[in-house]
């Protein structure tokens, strides 16, 4: 038996002090301030400050984790009154429990390794100092979100995460594609945030509190009507769907690959996109109390997982394969949460952060050597880049769910929870497991096997090109880029063993007021069938893209209708562009604004001018220059004034 969904004993209270928790949040914030105020234009120092700041937060996060482990994942909360406005009282505080501790370690560990990697990848970039400042701000925002003990505070850091991700995605803002991607990410995620804000207002109106523990307790005690719980849960999920790129708000994440590759590894593999999953998990008792909300979460997750996996099958851009894989795996996590698989979802979030960061950094290493992300211009790189190759294979095997790597344990728990809740959900998750293994090893065979195709020639006259090598002669990345790959390979292999003897489940369940027992979370049938389907996917990729028993062209021609749909991303971008951008915004809203400007604003201004001109033309006739006429006018005015006073105050 690996782990249970219910803790075997009551959780204790962590003994960690409040200053240590605040220091986790403040360390990267201080780093951001130092870089912005003093060292933004001193690249070497800016990089070291960022690494040191996030490293301090990482060390303190591990201290918090050990403290939480000693307390079996129990809850420790420090709360202070922030401000009061009428009946609204907003607190400011930090919270540590099993869920918080796991997220702190994930965020700071991956962030530290990404910062180290960035010193090599971003070397020579004119915005080097600005880059590390943005990274520190993003890490601060994410840590504030994780540590917050109330919904109001969560929302503030939630929006800061959106702002800092906008700055990082659009880091190369002089490129139109990067600027457009940043705006798209910002706008689309704001749509989901409106739902989150509506949910916040609803729960405060009905419950009078934003406190996480308070809301959980009120829901658990049955204080709210069923419809309140359902709509609050759906509001939370709307915000989560935006950040975690769930259908139909998933369209921003692939375009966000326009940012530097280390940014993709950090915010699109391990942190920002995980924020939505974290939010649903943090308020899991709310979703547990609403069957309708759970069903929405589960099936939206399933749809997202399948759609993204289908699109990943036909991508030729190395990094976009990983982007759609991320969307698909986030759908996996949401499916698990909707199927009451709270532990499985968080466990997959934990393992996924490491192997997906490894894969993104591996793609950056390949780009650093070849000057391209186009897999059609690669091939044969395993010989010249052995460290990148083997670490990428480890990450891909873990993502595919191959025993005994980390992804095997977390993926199988999701499949088991889906099987228990709804066989339809299980079928969707099972299909995605096959497609995941296929498209990841398709990428491996296209990139690392066969003959090298020369990469992308360097245009030295292009100011946007910061490539310093020779793509005709690919080579392994420097140690400040290889080192993080080797470090991330370790948890990609071993992190799954935290499931042993239900210790991860007991630890995570300490964050909840109560959890229903679901029994053992290991099944030989699920394990063997999922492994078999993953190996089938790898075998098919080997047969097509390595042995070439079937050419990829003939395969595409045979499945042309599906391939066209997948290549066009189910036409969702086109739908949004035609329906919302062109018809609703440009032809509808913009036309309405034009008419308002033309007939209302201009009408008021022009009407005032015409009225003034007409009055002046009438009044000028009394300007005769005759003194007696003016005297008569004064006398008439005095008479009128006297009559008015007498009427108002009769004797």
Coordinates of C-alpha atoms in Angstrom, one line a residue, residues 64-73 101 507:
X64 CA 9.7 25.2 6.7
X65 CA 9.2 21.9 5.0
X66 CA 11.2 20.0 7.7
X67 CA 9.2 21.9 10.4
X68 CA 5.9 20.9 8.7
X69 CA 7.0 17.3 8.4
X70 CA 7.7 17.2 12.2
X71 CA 4.2 18.4 12.7
X72 CA 2.7 15.9 10.2
X73 CA 1.6 18.7 7.9
X101 CA 5.4 23.6 2.4
X507 CA 1.4 15.2 5.1

